[in-house]
PDB file of N, CA and C and ligand atoms in Angstrom:
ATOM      1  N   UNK H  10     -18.150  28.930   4.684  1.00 49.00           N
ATOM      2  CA  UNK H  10     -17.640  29.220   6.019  1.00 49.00           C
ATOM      3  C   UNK H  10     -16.982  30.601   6.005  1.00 49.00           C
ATOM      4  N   UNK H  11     -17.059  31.198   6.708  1.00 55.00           N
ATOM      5  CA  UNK H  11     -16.573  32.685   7.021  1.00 55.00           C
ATOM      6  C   UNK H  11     -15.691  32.636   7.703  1.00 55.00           C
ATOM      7  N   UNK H  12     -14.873  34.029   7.255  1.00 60.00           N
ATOM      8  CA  UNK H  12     -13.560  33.884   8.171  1.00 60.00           C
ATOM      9  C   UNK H  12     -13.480  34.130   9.949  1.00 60.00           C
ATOM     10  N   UNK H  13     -12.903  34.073  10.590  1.00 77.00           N
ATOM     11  CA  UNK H  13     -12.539  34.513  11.735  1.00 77.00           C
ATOM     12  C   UNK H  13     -11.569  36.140  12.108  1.00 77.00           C
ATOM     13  N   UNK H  14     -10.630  36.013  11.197  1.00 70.00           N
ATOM     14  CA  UNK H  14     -10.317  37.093  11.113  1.00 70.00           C
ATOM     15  C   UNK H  14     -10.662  38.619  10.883  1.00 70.00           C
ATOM     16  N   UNK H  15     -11.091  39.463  11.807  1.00 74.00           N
ATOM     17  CA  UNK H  15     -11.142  41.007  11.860  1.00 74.00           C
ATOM     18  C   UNK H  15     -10.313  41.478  11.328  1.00 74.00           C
ATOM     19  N   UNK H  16     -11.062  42.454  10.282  1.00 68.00           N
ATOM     20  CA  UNK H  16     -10.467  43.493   9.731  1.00 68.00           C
ATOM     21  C   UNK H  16      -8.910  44.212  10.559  1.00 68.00           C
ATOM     22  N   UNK H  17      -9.686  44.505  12.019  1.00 69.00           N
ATOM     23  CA  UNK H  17      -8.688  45.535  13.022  1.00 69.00           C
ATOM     24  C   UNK H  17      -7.170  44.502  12.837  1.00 69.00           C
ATOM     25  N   UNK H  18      -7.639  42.878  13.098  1.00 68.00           N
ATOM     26  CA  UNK H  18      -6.387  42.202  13.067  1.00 68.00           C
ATOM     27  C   UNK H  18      -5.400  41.857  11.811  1.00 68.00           C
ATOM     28  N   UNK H  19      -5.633  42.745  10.972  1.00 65.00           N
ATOM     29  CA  UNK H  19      -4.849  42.839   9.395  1.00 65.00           C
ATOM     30  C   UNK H  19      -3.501  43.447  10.102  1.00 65.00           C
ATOM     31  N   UNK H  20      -2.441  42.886   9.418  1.00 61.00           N
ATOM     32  CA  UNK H  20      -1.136  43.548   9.843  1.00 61.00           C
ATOM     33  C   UNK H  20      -0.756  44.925   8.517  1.00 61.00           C
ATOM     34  N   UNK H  21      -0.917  46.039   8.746  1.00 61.00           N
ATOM     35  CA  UNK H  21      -0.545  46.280   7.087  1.00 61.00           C
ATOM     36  C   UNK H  21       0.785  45.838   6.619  1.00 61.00           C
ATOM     37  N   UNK H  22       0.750  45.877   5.349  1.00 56.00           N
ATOM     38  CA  UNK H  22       1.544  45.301   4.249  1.00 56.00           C
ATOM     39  C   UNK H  22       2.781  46.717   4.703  1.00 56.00           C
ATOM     40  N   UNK H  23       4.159  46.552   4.981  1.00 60.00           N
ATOM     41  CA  UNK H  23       5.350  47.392   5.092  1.00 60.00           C
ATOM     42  C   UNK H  23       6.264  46.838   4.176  1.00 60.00           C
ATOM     43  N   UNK H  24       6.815  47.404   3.113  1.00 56.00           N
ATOM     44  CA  UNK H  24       7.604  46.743   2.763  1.00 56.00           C
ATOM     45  C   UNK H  24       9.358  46.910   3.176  1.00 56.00           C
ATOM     46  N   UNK H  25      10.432  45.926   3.439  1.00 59.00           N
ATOM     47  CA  UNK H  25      11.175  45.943   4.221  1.00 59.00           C
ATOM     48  C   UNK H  25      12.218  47.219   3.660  1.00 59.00           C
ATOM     49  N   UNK H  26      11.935  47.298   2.567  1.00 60.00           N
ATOM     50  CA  UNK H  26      13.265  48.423   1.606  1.00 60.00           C
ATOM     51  C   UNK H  26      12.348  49.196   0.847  1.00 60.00           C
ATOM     52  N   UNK H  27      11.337  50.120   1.068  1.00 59.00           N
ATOM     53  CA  UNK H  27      10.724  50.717   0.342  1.00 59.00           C
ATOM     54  C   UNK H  27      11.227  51.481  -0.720  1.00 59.00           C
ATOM     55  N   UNK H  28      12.464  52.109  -0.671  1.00 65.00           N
ATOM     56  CA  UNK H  28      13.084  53.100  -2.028  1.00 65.00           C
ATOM     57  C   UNK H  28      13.610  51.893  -2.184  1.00 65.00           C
ATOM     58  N   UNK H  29      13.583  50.863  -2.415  1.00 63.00           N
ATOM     59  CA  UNK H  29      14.140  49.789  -3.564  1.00 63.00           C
ATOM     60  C   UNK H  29      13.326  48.904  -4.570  1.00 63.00           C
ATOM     61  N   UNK H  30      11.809  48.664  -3.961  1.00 58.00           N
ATOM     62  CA  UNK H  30      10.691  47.896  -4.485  1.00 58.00           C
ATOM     63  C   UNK H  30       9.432  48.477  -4.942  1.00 58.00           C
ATOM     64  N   UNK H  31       9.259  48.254  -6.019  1.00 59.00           N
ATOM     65  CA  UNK H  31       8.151  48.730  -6.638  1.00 59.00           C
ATOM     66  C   UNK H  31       6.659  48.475  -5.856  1.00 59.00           C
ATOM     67  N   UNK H  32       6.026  49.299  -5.961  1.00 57.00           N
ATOM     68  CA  UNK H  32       4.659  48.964  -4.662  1.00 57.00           C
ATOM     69  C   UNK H  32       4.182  47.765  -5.466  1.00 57.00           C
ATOM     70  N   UNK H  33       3.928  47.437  -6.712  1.00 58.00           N
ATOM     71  CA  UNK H  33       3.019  45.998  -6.539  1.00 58.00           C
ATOM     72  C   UNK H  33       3.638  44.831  -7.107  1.00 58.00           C
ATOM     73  N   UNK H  34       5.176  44.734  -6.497  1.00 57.00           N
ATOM     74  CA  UNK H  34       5.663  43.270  -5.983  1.00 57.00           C
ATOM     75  C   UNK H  34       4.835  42.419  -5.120  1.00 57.00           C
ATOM     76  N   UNK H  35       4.996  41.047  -5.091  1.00 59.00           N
ATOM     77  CA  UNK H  35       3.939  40.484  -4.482  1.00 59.00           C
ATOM     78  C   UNK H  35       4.629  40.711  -2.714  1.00 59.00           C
ATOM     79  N   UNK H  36       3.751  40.980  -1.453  1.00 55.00           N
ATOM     80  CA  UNK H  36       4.264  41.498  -0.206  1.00 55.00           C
ATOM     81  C   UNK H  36       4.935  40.580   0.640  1.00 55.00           C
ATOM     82  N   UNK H  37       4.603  39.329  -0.082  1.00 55.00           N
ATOM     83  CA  UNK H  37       5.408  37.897   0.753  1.00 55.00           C
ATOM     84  C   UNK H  37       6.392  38.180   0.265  1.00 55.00           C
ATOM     85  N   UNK H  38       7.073  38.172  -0.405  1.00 52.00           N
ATOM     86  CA  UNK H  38       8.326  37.851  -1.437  1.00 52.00           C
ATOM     87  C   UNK H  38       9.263  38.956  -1.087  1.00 52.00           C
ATOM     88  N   UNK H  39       8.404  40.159  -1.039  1.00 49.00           N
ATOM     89  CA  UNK H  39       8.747  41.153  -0.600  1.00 49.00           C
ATOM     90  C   UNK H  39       9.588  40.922   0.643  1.00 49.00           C
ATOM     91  N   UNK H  40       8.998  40.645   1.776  1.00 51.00           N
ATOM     92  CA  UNK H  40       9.668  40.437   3.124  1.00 51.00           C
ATOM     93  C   UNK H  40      10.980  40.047   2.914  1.00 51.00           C
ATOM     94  N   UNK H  41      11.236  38.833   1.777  1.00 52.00           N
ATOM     95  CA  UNK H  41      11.951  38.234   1.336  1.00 52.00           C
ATOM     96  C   UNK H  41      13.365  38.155   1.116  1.00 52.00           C
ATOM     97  N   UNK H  42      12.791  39.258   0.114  1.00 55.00           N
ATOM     98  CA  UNK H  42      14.391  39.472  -0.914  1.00 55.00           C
ATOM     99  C   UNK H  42      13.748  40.470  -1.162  1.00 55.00           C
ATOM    100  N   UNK H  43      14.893  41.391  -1.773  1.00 61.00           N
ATOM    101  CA  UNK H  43      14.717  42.621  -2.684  1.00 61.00           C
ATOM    102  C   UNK H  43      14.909  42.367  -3.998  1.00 61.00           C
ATOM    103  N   UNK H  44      15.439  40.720  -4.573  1.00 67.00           N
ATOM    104  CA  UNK H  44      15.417  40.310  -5.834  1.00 67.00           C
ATOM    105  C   UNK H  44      14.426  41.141  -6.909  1.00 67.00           C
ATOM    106  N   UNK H  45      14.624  41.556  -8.467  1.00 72.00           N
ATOM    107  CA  UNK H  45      13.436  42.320  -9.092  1.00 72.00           C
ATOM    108  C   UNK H  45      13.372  41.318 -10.184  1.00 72.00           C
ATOM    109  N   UNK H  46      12.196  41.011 -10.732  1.00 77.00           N
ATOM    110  CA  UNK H  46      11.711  40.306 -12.022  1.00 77.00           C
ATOM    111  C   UNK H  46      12.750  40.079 -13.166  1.00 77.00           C
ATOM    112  N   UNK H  47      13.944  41.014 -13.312  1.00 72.00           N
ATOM    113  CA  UNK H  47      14.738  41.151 -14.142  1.00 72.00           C
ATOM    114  C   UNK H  47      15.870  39.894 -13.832  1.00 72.00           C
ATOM    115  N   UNK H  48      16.370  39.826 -12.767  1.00 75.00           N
ATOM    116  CA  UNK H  48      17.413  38.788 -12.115  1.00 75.00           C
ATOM    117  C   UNK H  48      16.799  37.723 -12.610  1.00 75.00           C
ATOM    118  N   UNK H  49      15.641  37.572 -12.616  1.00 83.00           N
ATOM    119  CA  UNK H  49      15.393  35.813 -12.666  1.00 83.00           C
ATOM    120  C   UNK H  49      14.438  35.497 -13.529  1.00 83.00           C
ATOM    121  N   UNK H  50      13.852  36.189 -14.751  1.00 89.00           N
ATOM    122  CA  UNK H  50      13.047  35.932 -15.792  1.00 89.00           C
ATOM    123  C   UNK H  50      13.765  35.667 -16.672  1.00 89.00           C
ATOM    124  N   UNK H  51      13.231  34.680 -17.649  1.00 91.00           N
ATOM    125  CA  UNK H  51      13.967  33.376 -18.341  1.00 91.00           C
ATOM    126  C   UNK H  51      13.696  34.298 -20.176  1.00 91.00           C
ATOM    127  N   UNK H  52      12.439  34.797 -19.909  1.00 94.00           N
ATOM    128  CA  UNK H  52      12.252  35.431 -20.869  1.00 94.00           C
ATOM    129  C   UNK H  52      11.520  37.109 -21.100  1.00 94.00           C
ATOM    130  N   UNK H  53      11.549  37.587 -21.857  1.00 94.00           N
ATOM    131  CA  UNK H  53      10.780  39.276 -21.501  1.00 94.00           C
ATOM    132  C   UNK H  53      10.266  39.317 -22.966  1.00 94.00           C
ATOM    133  N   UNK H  54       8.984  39.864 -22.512  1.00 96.00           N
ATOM    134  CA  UNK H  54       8.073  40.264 -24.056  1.00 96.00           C
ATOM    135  C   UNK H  54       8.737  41.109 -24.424  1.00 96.00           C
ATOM    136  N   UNK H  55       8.902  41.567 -26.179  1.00 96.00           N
ATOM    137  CA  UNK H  55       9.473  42.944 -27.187  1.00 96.00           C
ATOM    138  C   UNK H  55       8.248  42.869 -27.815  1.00 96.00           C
ATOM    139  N   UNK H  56       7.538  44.327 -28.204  1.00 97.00           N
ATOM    140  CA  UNK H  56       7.027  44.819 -28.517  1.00 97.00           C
ATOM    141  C   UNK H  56       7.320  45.102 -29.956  1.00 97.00           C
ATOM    142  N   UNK H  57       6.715  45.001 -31.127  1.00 97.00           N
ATOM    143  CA  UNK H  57       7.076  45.292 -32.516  1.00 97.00           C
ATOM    144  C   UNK H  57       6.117  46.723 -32.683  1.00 97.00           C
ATOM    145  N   UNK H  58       6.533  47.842 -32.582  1.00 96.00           N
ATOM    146  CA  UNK H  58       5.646  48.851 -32.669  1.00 96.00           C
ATOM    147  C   UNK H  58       5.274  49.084 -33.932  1.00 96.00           C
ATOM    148  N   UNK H  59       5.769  49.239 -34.808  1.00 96.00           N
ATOM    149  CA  UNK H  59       5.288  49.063 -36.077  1.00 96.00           C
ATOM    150  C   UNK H  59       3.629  47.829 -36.171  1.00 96.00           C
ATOM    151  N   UNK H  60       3.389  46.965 -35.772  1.00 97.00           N
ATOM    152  CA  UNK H  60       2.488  45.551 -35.593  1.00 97.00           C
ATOM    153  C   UNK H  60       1.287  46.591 -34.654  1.00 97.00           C
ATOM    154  N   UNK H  61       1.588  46.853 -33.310  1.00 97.00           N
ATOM    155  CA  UNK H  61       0.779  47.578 -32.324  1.00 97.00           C
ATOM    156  C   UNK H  61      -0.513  48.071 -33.073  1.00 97.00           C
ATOM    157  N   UNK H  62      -1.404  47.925 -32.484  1.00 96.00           N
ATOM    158  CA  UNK H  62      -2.636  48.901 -33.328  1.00 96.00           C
ATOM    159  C   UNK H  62      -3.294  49.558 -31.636  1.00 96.00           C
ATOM    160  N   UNK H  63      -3.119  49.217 -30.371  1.00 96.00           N
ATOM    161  CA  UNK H  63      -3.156  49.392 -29.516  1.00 96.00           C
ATOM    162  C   UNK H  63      -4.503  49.529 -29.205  1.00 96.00           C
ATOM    163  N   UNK H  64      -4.778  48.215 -29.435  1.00 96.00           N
ATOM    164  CA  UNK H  64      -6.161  47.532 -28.902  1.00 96.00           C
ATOM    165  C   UNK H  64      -6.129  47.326 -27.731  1.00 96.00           C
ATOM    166  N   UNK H  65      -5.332  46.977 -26.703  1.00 96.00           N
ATOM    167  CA  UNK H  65      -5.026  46.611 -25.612  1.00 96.00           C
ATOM    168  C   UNK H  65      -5.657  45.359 -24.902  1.00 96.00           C
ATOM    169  N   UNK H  66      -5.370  44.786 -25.645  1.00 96.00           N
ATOM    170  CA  UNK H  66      -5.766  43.292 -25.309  1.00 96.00           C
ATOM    171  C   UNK H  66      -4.636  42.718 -24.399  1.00 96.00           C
ATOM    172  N   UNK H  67      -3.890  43.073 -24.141  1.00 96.00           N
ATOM    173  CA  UNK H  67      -2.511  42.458 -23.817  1.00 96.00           C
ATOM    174  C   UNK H  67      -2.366  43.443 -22.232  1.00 96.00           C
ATOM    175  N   UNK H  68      -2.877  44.308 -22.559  1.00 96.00           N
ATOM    176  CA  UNK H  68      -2.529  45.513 -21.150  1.00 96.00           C
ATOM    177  C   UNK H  68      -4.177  44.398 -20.434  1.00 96.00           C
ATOM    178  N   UNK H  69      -5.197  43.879 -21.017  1.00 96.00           N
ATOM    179  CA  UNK H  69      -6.642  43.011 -20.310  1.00 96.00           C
ATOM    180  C   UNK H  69      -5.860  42.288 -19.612  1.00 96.00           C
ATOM    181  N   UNK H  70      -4.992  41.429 -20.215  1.00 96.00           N
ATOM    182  CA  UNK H  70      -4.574  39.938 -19.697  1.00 96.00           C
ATOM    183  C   UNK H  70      -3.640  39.751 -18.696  1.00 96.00           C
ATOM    184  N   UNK H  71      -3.010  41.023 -18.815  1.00 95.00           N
ATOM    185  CA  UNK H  71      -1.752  40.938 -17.594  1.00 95.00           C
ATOM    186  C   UNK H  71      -1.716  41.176 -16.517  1.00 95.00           C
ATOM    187  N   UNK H  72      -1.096  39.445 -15.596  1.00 94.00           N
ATOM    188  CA  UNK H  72      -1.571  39.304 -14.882  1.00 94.00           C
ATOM    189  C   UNK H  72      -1.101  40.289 -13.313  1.00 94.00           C
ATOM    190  N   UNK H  73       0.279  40.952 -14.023  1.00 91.00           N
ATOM    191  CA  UNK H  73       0.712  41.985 -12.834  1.00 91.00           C
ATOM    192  C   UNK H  73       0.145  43.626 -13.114  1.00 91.00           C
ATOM    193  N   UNK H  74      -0.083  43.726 -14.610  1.00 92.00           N
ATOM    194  CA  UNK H  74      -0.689  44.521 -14.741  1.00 92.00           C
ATOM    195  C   UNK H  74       0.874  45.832 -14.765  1.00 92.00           C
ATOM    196  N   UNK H  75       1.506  45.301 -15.961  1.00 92.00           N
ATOM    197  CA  UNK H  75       2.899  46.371 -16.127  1.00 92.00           C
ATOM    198  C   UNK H  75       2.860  46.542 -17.721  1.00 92.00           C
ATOM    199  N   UNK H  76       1.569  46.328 -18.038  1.00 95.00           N
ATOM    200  CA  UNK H  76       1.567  47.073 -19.162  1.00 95.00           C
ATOM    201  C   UNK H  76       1.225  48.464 -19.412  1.00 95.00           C
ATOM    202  N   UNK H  77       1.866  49.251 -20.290  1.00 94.00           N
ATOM    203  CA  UNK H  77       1.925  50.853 -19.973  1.00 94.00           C
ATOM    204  C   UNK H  77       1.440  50.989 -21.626  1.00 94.00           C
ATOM    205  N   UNK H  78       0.786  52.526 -21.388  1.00 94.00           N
ATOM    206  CA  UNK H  78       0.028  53.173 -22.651  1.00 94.00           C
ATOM    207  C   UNK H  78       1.348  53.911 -23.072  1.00 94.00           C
ATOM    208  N   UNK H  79       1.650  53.759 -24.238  1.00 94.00           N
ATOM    209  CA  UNK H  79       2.438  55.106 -24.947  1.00 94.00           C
ATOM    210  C   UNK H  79       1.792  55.721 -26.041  1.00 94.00           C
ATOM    211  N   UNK H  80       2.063  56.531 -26.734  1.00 93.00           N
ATOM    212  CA  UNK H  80       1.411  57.726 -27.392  1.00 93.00           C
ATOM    213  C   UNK H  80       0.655  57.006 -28.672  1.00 93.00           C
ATOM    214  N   UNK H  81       1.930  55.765 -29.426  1.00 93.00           N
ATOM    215  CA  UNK H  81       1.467  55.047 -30.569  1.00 93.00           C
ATOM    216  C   UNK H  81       1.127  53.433 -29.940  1.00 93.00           C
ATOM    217  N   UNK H  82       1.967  52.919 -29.002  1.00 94.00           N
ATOM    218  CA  UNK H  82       1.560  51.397 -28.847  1.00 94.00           C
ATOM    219  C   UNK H  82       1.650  51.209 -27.455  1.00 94.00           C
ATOM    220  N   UNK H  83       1.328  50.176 -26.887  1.00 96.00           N
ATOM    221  CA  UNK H  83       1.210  49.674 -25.658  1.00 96.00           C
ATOM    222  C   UNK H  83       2.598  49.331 -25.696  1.00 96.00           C
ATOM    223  N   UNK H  84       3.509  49.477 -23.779  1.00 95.00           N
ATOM    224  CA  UNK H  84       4.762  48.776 -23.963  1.00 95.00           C
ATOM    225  C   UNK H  84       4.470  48.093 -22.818  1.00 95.00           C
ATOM    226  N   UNK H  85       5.685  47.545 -22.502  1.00 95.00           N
ATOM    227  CA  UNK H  85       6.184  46.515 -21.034  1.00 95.00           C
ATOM    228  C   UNK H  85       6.570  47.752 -20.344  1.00 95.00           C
ATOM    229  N   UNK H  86       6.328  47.717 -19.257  1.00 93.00           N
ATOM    230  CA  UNK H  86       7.284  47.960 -17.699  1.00 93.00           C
ATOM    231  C   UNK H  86       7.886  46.969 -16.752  1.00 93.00           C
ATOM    232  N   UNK H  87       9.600  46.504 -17.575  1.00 91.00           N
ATOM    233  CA  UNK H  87       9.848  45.696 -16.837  1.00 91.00           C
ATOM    234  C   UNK H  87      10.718  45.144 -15.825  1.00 91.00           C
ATOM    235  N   UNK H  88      10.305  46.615 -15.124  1.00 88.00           N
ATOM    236  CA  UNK H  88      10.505  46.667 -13.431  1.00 88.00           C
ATOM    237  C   UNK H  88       9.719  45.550 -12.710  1.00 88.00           C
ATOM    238  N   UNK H  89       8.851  45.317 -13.442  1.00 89.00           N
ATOM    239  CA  UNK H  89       7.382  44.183 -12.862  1.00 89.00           C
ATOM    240  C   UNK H  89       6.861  43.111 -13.519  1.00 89.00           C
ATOM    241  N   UNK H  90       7.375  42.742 -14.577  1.00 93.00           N
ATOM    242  CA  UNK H  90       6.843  41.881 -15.729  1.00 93.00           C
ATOM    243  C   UNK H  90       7.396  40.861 -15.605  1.00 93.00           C
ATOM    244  N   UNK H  91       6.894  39.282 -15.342  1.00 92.00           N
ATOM    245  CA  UNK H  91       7.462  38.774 -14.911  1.00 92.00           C
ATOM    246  C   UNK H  91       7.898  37.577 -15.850  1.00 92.00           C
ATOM    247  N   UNK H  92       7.562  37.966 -16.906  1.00 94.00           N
ATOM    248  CA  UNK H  92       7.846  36.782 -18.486  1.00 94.00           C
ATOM    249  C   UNK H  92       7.119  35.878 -18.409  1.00 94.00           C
ATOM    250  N   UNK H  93       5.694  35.683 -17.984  1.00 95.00           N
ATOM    251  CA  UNK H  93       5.257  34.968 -18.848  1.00 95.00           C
ATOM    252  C   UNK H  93       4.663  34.045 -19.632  1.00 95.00           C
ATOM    253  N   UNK H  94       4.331  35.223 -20.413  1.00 97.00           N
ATOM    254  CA  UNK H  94       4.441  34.995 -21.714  1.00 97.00           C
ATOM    255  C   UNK H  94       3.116  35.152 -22.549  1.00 97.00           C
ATOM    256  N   UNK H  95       2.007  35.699 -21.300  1.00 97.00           N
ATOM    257  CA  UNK H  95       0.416  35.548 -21.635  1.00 97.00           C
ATOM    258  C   UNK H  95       0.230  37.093 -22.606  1.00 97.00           C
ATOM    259  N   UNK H  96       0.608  38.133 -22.065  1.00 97.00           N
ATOM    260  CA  UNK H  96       0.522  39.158 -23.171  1.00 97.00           C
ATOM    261  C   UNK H  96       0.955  38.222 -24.977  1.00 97.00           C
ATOM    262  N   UNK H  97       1.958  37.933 -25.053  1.00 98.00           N
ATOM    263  CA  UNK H  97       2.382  37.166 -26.671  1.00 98.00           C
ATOM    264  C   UNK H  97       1.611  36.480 -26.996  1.00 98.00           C
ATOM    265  N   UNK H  98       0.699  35.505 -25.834  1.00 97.00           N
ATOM    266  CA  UNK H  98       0.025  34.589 -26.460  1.00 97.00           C
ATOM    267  C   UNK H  98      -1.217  35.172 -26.865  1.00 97.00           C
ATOM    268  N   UNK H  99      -1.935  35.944 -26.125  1.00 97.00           N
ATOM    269  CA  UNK H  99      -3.019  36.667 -26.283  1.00 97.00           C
ATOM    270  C   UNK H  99      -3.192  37.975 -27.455  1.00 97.00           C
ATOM    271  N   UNK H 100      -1.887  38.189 -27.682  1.00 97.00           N
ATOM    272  CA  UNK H 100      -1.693  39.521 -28.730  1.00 97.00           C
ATOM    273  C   UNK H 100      -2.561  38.944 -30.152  1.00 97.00           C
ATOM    274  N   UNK H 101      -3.841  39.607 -30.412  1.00 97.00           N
ATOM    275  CA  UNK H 101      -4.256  39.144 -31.958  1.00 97.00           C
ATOM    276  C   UNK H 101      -3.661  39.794 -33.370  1.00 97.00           C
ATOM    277  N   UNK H 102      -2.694  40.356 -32.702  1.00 97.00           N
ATOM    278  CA  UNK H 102      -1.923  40.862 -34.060  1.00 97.00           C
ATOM    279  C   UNK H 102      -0.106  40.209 -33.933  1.00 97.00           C
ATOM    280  N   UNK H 103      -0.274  39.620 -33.247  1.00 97.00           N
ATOM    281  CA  UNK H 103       1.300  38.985 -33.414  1.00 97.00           C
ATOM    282  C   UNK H 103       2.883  40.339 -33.095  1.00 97.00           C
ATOM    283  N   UNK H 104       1.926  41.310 -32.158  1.00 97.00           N
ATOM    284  CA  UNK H 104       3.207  42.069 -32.005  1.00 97.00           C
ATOM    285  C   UNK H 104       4.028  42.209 -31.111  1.00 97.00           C
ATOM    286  N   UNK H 105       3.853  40.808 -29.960  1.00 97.00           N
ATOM    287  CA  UNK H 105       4.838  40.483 -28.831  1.00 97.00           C
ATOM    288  C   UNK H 105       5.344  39.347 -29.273  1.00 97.00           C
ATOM    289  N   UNK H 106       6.867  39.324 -28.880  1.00 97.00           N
ATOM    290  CA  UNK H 106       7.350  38.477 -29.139  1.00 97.00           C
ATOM    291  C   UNK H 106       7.826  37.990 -27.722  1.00 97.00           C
ATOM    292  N   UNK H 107       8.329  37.217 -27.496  1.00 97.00           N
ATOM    293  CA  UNK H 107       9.143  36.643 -26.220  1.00 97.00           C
ATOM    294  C   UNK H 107      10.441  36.178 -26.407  1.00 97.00           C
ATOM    295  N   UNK H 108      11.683  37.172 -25.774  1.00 96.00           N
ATOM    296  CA  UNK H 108      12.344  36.948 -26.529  1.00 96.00           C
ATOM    297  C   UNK H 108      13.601  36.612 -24.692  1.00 96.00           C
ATOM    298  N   UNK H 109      15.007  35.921 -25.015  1.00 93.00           N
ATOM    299  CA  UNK H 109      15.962  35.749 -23.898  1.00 93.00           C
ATOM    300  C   UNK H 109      16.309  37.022 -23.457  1.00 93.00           C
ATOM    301  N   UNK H 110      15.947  36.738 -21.837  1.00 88.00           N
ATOM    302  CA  UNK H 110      15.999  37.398 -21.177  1.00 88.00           C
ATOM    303  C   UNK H 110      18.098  37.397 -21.103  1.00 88.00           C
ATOM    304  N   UNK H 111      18.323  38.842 -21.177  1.00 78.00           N
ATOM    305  CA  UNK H 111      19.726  38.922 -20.931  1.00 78.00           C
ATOM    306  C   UNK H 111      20.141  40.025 -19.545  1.00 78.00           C
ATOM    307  N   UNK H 112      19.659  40.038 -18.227  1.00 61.00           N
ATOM    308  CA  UNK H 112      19.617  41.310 -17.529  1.00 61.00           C
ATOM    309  C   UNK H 112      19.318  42.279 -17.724  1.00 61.00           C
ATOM    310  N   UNK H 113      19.353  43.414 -17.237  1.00 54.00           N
ATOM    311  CA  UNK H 113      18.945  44.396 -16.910  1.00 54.00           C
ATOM    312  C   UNK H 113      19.162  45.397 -18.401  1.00 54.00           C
TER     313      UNK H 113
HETATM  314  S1  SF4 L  25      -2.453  43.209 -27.725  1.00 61.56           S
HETATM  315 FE1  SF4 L  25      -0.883  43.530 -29.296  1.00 61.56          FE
HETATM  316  S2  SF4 L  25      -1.791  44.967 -30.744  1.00 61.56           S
HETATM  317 FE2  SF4 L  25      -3.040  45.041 -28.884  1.00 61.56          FE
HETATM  318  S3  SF4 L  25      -2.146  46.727 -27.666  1.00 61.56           S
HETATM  319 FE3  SF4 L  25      -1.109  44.856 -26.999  1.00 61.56          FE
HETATM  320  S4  SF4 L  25       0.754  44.721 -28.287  1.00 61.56           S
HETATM  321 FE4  SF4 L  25      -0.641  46.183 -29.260  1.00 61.56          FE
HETATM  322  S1  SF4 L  26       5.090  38.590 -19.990  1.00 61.56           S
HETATM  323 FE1  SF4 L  26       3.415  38.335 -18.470  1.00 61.56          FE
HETATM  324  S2  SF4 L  26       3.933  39.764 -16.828  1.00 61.56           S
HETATM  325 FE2  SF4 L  26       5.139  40.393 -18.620  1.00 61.56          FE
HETATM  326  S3  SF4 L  26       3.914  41.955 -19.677  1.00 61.56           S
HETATM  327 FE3  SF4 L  26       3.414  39.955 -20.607  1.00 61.56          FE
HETATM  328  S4  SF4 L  26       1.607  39.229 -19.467  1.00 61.56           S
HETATM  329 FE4  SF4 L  26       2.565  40.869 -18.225  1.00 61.56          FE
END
């Protein structure tokens, strides 16, 4: 079944506090709160750079997609990362860990 909805009738996506939210927060949530991933994640991947061989298997899997290239290893960006926990599980070299989230 096909939709009904026209393109023309898309509302665009505004977000309510733009210098406060990162563009790819999800846009419902957004409306929301200005809450960030950091306030309320239970846990946050650490990176063992030394382990890294920067295959990027872990930057494939993620599902917000806040994994960032650095010069020697892949890191977190976690302005957006929301813990979890699929980069650690997916890492074939064991160099994410998941570790308590303590704020910011
Ligand atoms: S999956 Fe593991 S080894 Fe591969 S880039 Fe990510 S952290 Fe590094
Ligand atoms: S914990 Fe989840 S959201 Fe955060 S970097 Fe890993 S896969 Fe991405």
């Amino acid at each position: 079944m096909s939709s009904s909805i026209k393109p023309e009738q898309l509302i665009p996506y505004r977000p309510v506090y733009p210098d406060k939210v990162p563009d790819n927060l999800c846009p419902v949530a957004t409306e929301c709160t200005t809450m960030l991933p950091g306030d309320w994640r239970a846990e946050r991947p650490l990176v063992n750079r030394e382990k890294c061989v920067k295959c990027a298997t872990c930057w494939l899997y993620c599902p917000v997609q806040c994994i960032v290239e650095k010069t020697a290893w892949f890191d977190i960006n976690l302005a957006t990362c929301k813990g979890c926990g699929i980069c650690a599980h997916e890492c074939p070299h064991g160099a994410i860990t998941m570790i308590e989230e303590r704020g910011k």
